[in-house]
Tab-separated table of C-alpha atoms in Angstrom:
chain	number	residue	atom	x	y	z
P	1	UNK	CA	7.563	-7.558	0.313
P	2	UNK	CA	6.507	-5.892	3.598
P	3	UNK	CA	3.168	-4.360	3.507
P	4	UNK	CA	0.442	-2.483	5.780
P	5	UNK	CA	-1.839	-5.495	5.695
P	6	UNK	CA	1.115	-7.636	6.880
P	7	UNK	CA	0.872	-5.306	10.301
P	8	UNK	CA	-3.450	-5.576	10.145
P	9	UNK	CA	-2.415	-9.855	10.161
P	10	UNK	CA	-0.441	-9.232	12.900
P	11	UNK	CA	-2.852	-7.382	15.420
P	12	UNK	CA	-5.867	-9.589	14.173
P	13	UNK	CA	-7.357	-6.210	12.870
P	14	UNK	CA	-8.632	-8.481	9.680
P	15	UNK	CA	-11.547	-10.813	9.141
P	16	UNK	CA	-10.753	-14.214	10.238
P	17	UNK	CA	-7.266	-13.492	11.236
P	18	UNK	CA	-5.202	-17.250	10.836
P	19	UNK	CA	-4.081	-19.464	13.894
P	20	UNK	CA	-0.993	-19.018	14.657
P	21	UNK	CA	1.809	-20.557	14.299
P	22	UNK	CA	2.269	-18.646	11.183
P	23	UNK	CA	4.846	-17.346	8.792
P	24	UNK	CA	3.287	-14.248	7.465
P	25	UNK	CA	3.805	-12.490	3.771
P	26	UNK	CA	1.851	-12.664	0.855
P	27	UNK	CA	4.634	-11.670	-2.131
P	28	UNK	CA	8.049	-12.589	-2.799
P	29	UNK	CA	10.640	-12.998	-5.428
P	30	UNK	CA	12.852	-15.352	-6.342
P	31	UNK	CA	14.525	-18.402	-8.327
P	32	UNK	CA	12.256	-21.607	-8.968
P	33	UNK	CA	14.103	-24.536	-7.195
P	34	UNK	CA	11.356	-26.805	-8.068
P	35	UNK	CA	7.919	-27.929	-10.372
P	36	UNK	CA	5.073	-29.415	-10.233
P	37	UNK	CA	4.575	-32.627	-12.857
P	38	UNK	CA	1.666	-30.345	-14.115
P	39	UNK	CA	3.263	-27.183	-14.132
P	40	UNK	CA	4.028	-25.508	-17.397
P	41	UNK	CA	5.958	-22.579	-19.039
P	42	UNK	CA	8.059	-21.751	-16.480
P	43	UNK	CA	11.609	-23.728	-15.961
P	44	UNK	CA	13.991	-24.939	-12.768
P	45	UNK	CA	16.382	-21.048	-12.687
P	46	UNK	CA	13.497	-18.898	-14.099
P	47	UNK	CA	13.537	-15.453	-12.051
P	48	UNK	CA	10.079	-14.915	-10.678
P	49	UNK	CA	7.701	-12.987	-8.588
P	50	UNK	CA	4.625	-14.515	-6.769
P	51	UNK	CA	1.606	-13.992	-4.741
P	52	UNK	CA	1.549	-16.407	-1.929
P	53	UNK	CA	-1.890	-16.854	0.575
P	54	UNK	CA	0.820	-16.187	3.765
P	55	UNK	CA	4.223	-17.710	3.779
P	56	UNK	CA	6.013	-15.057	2.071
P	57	UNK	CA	8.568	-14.184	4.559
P	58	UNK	CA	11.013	-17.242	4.189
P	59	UNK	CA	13.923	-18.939	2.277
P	60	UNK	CA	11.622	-21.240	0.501
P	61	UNK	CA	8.135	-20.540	-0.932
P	62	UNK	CA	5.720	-22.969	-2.555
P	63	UNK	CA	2.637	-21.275	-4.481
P	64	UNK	CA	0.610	-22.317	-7.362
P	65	UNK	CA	2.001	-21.897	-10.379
P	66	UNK	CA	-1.217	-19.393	-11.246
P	67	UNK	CA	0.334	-16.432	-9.137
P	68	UNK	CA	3.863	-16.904	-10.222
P	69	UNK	CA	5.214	-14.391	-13.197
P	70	UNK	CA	8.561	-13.965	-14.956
P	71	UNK	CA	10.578	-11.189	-13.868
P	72	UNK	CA	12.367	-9.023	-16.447
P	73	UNK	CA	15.804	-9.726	-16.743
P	74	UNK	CA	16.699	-5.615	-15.703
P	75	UNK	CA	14.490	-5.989	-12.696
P	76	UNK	CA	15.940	-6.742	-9.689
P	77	UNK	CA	14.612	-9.211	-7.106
P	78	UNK	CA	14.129	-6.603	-4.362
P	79	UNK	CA	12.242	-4.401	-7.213
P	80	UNK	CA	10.355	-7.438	-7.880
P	81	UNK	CA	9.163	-8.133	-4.401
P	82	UNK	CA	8.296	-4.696	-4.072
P	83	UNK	CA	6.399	-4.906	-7.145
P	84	UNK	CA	2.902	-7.396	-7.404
P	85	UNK	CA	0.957	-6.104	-4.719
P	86	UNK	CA	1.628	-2.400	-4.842
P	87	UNK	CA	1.313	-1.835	-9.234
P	88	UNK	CA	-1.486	-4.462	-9.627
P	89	UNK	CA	-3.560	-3.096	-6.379
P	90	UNK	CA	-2.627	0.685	-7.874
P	91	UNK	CA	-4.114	-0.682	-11.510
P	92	UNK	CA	-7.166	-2.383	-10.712
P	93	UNK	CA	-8.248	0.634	-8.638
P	94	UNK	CA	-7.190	3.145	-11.607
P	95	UNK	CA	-8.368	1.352	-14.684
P	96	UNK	CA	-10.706	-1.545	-13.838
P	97	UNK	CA	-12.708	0.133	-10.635
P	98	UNK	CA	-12.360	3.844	-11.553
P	99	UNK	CA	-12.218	3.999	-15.179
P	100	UNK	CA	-9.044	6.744	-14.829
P	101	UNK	CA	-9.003	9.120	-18.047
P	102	UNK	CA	-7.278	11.796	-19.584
P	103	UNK	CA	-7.946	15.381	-17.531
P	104	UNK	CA	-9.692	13.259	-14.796
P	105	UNK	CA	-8.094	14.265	-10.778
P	106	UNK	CA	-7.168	11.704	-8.121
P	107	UNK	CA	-6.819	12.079	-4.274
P	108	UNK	CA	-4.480	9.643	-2.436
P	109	UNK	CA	-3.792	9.243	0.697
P	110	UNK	CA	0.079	8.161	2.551
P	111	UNK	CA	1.169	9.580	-1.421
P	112	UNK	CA	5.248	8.215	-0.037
P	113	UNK	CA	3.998	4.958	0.483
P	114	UNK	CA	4.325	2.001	-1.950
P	115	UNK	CA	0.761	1.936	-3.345
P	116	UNK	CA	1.023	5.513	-3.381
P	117	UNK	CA	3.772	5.805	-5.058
P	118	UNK	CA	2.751	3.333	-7.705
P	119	UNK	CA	-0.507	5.740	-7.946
P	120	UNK	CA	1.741	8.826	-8.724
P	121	UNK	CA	3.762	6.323	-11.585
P	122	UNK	CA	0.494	5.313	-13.002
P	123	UNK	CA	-1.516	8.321	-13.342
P	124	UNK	CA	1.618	9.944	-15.065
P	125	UNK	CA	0.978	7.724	-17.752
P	126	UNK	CA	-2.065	9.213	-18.744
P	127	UNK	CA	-2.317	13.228	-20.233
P	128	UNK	CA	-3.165	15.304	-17.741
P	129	UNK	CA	-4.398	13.386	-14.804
P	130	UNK	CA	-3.899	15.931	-11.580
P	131	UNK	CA	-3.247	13.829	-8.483
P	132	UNK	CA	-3.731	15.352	-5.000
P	133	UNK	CA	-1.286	13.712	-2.322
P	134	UNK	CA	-1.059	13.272	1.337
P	135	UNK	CA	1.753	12.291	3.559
P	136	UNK	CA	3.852	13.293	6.232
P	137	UNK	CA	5.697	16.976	6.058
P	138	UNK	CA	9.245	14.654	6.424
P	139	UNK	CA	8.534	12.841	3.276
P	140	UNK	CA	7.473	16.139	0.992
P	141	UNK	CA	10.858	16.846	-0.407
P	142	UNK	CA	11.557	13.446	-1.630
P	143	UNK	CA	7.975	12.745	-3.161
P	144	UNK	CA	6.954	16.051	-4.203
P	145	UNK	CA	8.254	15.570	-8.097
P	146	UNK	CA	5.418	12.330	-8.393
P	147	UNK	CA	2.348	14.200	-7.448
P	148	UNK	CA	0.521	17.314	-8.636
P	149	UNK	CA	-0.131	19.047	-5.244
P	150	UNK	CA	1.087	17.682	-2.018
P	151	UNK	CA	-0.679	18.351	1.682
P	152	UNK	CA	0.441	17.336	5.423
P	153	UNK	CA	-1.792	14.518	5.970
P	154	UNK	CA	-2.220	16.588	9.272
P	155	UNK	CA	-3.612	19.246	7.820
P	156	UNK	CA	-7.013	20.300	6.552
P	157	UNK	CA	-6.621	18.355	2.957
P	158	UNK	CA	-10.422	18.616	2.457
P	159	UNK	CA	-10.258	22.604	2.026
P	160	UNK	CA	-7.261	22.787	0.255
P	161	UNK	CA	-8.534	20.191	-2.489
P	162	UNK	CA	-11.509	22.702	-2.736
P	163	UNK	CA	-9.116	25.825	-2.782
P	164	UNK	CA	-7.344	24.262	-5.924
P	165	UNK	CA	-10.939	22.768	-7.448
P	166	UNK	CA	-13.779	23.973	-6.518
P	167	UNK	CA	-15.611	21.560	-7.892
P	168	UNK	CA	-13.328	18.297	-6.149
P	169	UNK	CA	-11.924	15.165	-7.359
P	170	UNK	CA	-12.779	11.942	-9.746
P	171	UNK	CA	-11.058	9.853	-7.806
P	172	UNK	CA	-10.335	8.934	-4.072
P	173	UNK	CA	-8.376	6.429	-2.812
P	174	UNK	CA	-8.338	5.814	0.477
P	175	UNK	CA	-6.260	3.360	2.876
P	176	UNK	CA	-6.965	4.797	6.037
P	177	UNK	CA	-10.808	4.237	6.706
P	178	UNK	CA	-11.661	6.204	10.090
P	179	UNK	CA	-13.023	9.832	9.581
P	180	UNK	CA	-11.457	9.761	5.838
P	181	UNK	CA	-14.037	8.213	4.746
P	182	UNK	CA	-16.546	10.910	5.136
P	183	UNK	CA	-14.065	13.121	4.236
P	184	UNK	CA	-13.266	11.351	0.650
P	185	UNK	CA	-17.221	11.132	0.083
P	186	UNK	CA	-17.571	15.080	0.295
P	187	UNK	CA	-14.589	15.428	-2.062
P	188	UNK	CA	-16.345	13.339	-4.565
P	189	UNK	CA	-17.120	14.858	-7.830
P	190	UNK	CA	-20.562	14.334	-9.701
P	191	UNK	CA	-19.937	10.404	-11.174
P	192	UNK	CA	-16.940	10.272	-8.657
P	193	UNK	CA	-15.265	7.250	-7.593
P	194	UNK	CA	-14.571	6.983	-4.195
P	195	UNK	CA	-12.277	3.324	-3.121
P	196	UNK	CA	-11.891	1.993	0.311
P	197	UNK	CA	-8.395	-0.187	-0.174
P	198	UNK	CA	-7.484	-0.560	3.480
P	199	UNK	CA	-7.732	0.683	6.951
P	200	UNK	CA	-4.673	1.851	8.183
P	201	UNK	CA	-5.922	3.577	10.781
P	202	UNK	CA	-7.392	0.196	12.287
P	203	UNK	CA	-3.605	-0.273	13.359
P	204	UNK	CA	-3.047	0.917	16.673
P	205	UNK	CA	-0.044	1.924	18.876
P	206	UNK	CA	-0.639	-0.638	21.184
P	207	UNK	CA	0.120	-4.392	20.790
P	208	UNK	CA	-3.902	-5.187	20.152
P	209	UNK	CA	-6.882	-2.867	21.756
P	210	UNK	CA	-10.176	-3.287	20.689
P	211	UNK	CA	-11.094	0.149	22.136
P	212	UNK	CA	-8.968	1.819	19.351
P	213	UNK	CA	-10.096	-0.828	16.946
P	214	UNK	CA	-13.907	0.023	17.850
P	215	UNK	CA	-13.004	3.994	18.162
P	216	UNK	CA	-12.097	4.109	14.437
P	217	UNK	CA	-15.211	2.304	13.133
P	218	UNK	CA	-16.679	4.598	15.186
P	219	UNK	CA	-15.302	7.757	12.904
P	220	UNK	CA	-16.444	6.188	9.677
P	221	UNK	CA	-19.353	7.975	8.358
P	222	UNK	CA	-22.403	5.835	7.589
P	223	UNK	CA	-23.158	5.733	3.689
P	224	UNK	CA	-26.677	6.699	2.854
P	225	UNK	CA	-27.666	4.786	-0.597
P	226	UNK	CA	-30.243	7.532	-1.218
P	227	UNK	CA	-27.515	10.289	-0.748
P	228	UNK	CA	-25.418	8.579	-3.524
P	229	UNK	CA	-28.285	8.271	-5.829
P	230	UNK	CA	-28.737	12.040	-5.934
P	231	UNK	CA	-25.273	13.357	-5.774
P	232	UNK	CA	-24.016	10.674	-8.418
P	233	UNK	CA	-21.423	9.178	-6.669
P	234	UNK	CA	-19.528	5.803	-6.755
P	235	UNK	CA	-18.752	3.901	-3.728
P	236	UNK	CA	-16.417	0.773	-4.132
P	237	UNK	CA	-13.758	-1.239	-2.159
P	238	UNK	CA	-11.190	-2.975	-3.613
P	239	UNK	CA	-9.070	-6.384	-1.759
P	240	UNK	CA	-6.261	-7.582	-3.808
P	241	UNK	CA	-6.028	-11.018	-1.583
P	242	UNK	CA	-9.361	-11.526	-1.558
P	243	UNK	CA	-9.807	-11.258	-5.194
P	244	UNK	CA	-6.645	-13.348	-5.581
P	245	UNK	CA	-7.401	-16.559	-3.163
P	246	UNK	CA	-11.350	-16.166	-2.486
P	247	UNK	CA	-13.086	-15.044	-5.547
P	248	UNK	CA	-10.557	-17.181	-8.264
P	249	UNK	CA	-9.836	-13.897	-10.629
P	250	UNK	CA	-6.080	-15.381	-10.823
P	251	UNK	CA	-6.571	-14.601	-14.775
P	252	UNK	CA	-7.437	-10.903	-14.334
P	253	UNK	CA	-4.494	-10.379	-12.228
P	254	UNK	CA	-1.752	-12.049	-14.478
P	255	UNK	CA	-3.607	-9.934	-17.561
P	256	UNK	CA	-2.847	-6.762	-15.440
P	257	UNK	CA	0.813	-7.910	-14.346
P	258	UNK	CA	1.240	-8.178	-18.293
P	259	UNK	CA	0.674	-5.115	-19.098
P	260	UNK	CA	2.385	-3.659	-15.660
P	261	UNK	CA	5.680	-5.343	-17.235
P	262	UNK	CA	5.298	-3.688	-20.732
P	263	UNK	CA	5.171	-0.033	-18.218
P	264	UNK	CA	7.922	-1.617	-17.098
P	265	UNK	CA	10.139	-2.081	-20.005
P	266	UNK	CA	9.459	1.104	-21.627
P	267	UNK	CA	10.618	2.737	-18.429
P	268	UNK	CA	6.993	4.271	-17.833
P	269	UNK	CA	7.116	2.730	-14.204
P	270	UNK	CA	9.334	1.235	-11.523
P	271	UNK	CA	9.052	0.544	-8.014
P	272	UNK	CA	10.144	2.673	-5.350
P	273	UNK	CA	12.131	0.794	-3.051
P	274	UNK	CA	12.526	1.960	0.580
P	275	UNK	CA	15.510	-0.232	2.029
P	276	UNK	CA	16.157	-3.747	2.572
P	277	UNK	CA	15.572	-5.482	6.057
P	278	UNK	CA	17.508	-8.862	7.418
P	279	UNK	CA	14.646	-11.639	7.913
P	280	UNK	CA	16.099	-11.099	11.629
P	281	UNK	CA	14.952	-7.519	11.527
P	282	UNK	CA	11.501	-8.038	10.633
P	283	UNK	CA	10.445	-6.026	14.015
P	284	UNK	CA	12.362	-2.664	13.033
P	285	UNK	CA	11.081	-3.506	9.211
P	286	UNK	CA	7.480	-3.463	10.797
P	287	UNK	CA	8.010	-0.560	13.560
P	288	UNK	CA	9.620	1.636	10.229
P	289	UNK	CA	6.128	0.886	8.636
P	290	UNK	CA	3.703	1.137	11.454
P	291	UNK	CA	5.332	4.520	12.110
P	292	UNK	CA	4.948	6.142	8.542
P	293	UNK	CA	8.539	6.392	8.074
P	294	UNK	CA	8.781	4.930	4.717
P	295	UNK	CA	9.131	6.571	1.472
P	296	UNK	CA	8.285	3.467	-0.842
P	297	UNK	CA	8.331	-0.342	-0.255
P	298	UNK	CA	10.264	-2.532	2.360
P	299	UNK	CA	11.854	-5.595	1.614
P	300	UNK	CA	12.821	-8.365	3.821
P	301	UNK	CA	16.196	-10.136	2.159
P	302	UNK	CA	17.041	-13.887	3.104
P	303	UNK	CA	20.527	-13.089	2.115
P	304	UNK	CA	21.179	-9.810	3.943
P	305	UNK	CA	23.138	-10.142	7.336
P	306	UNK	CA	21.088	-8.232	10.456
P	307	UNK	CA	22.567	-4.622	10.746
P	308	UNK	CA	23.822	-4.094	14.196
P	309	UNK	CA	22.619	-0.618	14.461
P	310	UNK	CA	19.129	-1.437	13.406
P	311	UNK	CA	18.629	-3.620	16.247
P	312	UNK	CA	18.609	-0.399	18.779
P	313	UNK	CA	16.259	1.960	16.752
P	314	UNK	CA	14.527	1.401	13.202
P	315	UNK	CA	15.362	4.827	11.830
P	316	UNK	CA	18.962	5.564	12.960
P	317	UNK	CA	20.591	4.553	9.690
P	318	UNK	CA	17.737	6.222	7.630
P	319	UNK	CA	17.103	10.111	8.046
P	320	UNK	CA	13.077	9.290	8.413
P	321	UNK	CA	10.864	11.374	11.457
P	322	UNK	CA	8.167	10.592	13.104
P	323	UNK	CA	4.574	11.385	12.310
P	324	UNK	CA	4.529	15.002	14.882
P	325	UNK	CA	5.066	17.765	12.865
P	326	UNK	CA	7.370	19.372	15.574
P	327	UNK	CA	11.027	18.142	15.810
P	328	UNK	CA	10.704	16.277	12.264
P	329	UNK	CA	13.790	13.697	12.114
P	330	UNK	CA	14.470	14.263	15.405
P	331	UNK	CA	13.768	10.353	17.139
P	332	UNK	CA	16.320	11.100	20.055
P	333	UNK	CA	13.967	12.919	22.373
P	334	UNK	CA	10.379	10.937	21.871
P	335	UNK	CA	8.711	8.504	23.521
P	336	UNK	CA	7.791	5.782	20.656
P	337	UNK	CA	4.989	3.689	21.340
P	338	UNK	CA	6.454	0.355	20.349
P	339	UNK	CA	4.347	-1.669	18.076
P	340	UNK	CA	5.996	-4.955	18.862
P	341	UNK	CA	6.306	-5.494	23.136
């Protein structure tokens, strides 16, 4: 699985980014080749998925056995790399952070993404949860049917929440950091829950610049405790890795991956994936994410052969735009600031 935090690793826009060399990646899917004398329940030809602490990107994976669990036999593999970091990061934010409940409202921001979209699967599973989306105009028509109401994450989304309730949201989830956090604070409902997940707008156009690294910090609004005491509102973050390979909650996680399968199997939930990527075209896989054109998860396939096309532009052989709102889907005629030089 390809994520955002795979393209934070790569700019060193994380806390105590690793030496390289490196082979980056932190879930896969696949066949178990080998075990461990210790190692129990699973067997050599058992379909898995796995968390991995970097590493993920490659023919061959070694992991403890403690972040390894059995695929369903109708899942694919791609659907199964696509699926442990986006459902169980979507889950623990819902049910374990936020307490999500019937009638309650979410916000969420890049809505076509793969944690988004996992949102918009998950919140349908409860009666009458009304989830507020936002994401590029290019991806509306594809994503619209998952989410209540839908807004141009260009646009004004803070007034048109309050157009449709007054009153705001339970929930905000926010991957973007930068000005949204003030922003998701003010949307914030009395006893709201408002959950910093990543910082997406850390990422810059440029191969690293602190400037634009320091500029977004910048934009985030400074959190006054006494403020939250009397407006009664929750402020939490939430790190998936961190929770996985610094703070030992292994058993949390594979309690939350059970019951993501049972969704699974009673066809309440399945991953969205956006197209598969040659481990050879790991730069277009990267430049498709870092420019917001996917609708769902990328996958990186050790068996598929590089695409010629793809080599010349990441979004010729997918009808994707670019972030402007002018000339959507039209990548002919732009300059494209290119994430890898």
């Amino acid at each position: 699985g390809l994520n955002f935090i795979d393209l934070m690793v790569r700019q060193g826009n994380i806390d105590n980014p690793p030496k390289t060399p490196l082979v980056p990646g932190f879930e896969c899917s696949g066949i178990v080749e080998a075990l461990g004398d210790s190692v129990k329940g699973f067997e050599i030809g058992d379909r898995v998925m796995a968390f991995v602490n970097y590493n993920a990107w490659a023919e061959v994976v070694c992991t403890p056995a403690e972040f390894v669990y059995k695929v369903p036999d109708d899942m694919s593999f791609s659907e199964a790399a696509a699926f442990p970091m986006n459902f169980v990061t979507a889950y623990m934010m819902l049910f374990e952070v936020a307490n999500l409940r019937e009638g309650m409202s979410v916000l969420v921001h890049s809505a076509g993404g793969g944690v988004g979209q996992a949102v918009a699967q998950l919140c349908s599973t409860i009666p009458n949860v009304t989830v507020f989306g936002t994401a590029s105009s290019f991806k509306h028509e594809a994503i619209k049917d998952s989410v209540t109401h839908l807004f141009d994450r260009n646009a004004d989304y803070v007034q048109e929440v309050k157009r449709i309730s007054t009153e705001g949201v339970d929930i905000v989830l926010d991957c973007l950091c930068g000005e949204n956090t003030g922003k998701g604070l003010s949307l914030l409902k009395p006893l709201g829950t408002y959950i910093l997940y990543g910082s997406s707008n850390m990422v810059t156009g440029e191969t690293k610049s602190f400037f634009s690294f320091a500029k977004s910090w910048w934009q985030v609004e400074k959190v006054n405790p006494i403020k939250l005491y009397e407006e009664n509102k929750v402020i939490a973050g939430f790190s998936l890795l961190n929770l996985l390979f610094k703070q030992n909650r292994s058993g949390l996680i594979k309690s939350v991956v059970d019951k993501l399968i049972n969704l699974y199997n009673i066809k309440k939930i399945k991953p969205v994936v956006d197209s598969l990527w040659a481990l050879e075209e790991v730069k277009e896989a990267m430049q498709r994410i870092h420019d917001r054109g996917n609708i769902g998860k990328l996958i990186l396939d050790v068996e598929k052969a590089p695409t010629p096309l793809m080599a010349n532009d990441s979004t010729e052989t997918s009808e994707a735009g670019e972030e402007e709102e002018d000339h959507e889907g039209d990548n002919e005629n732009k300059e494209r600031m290119p994430f890898i030089q």
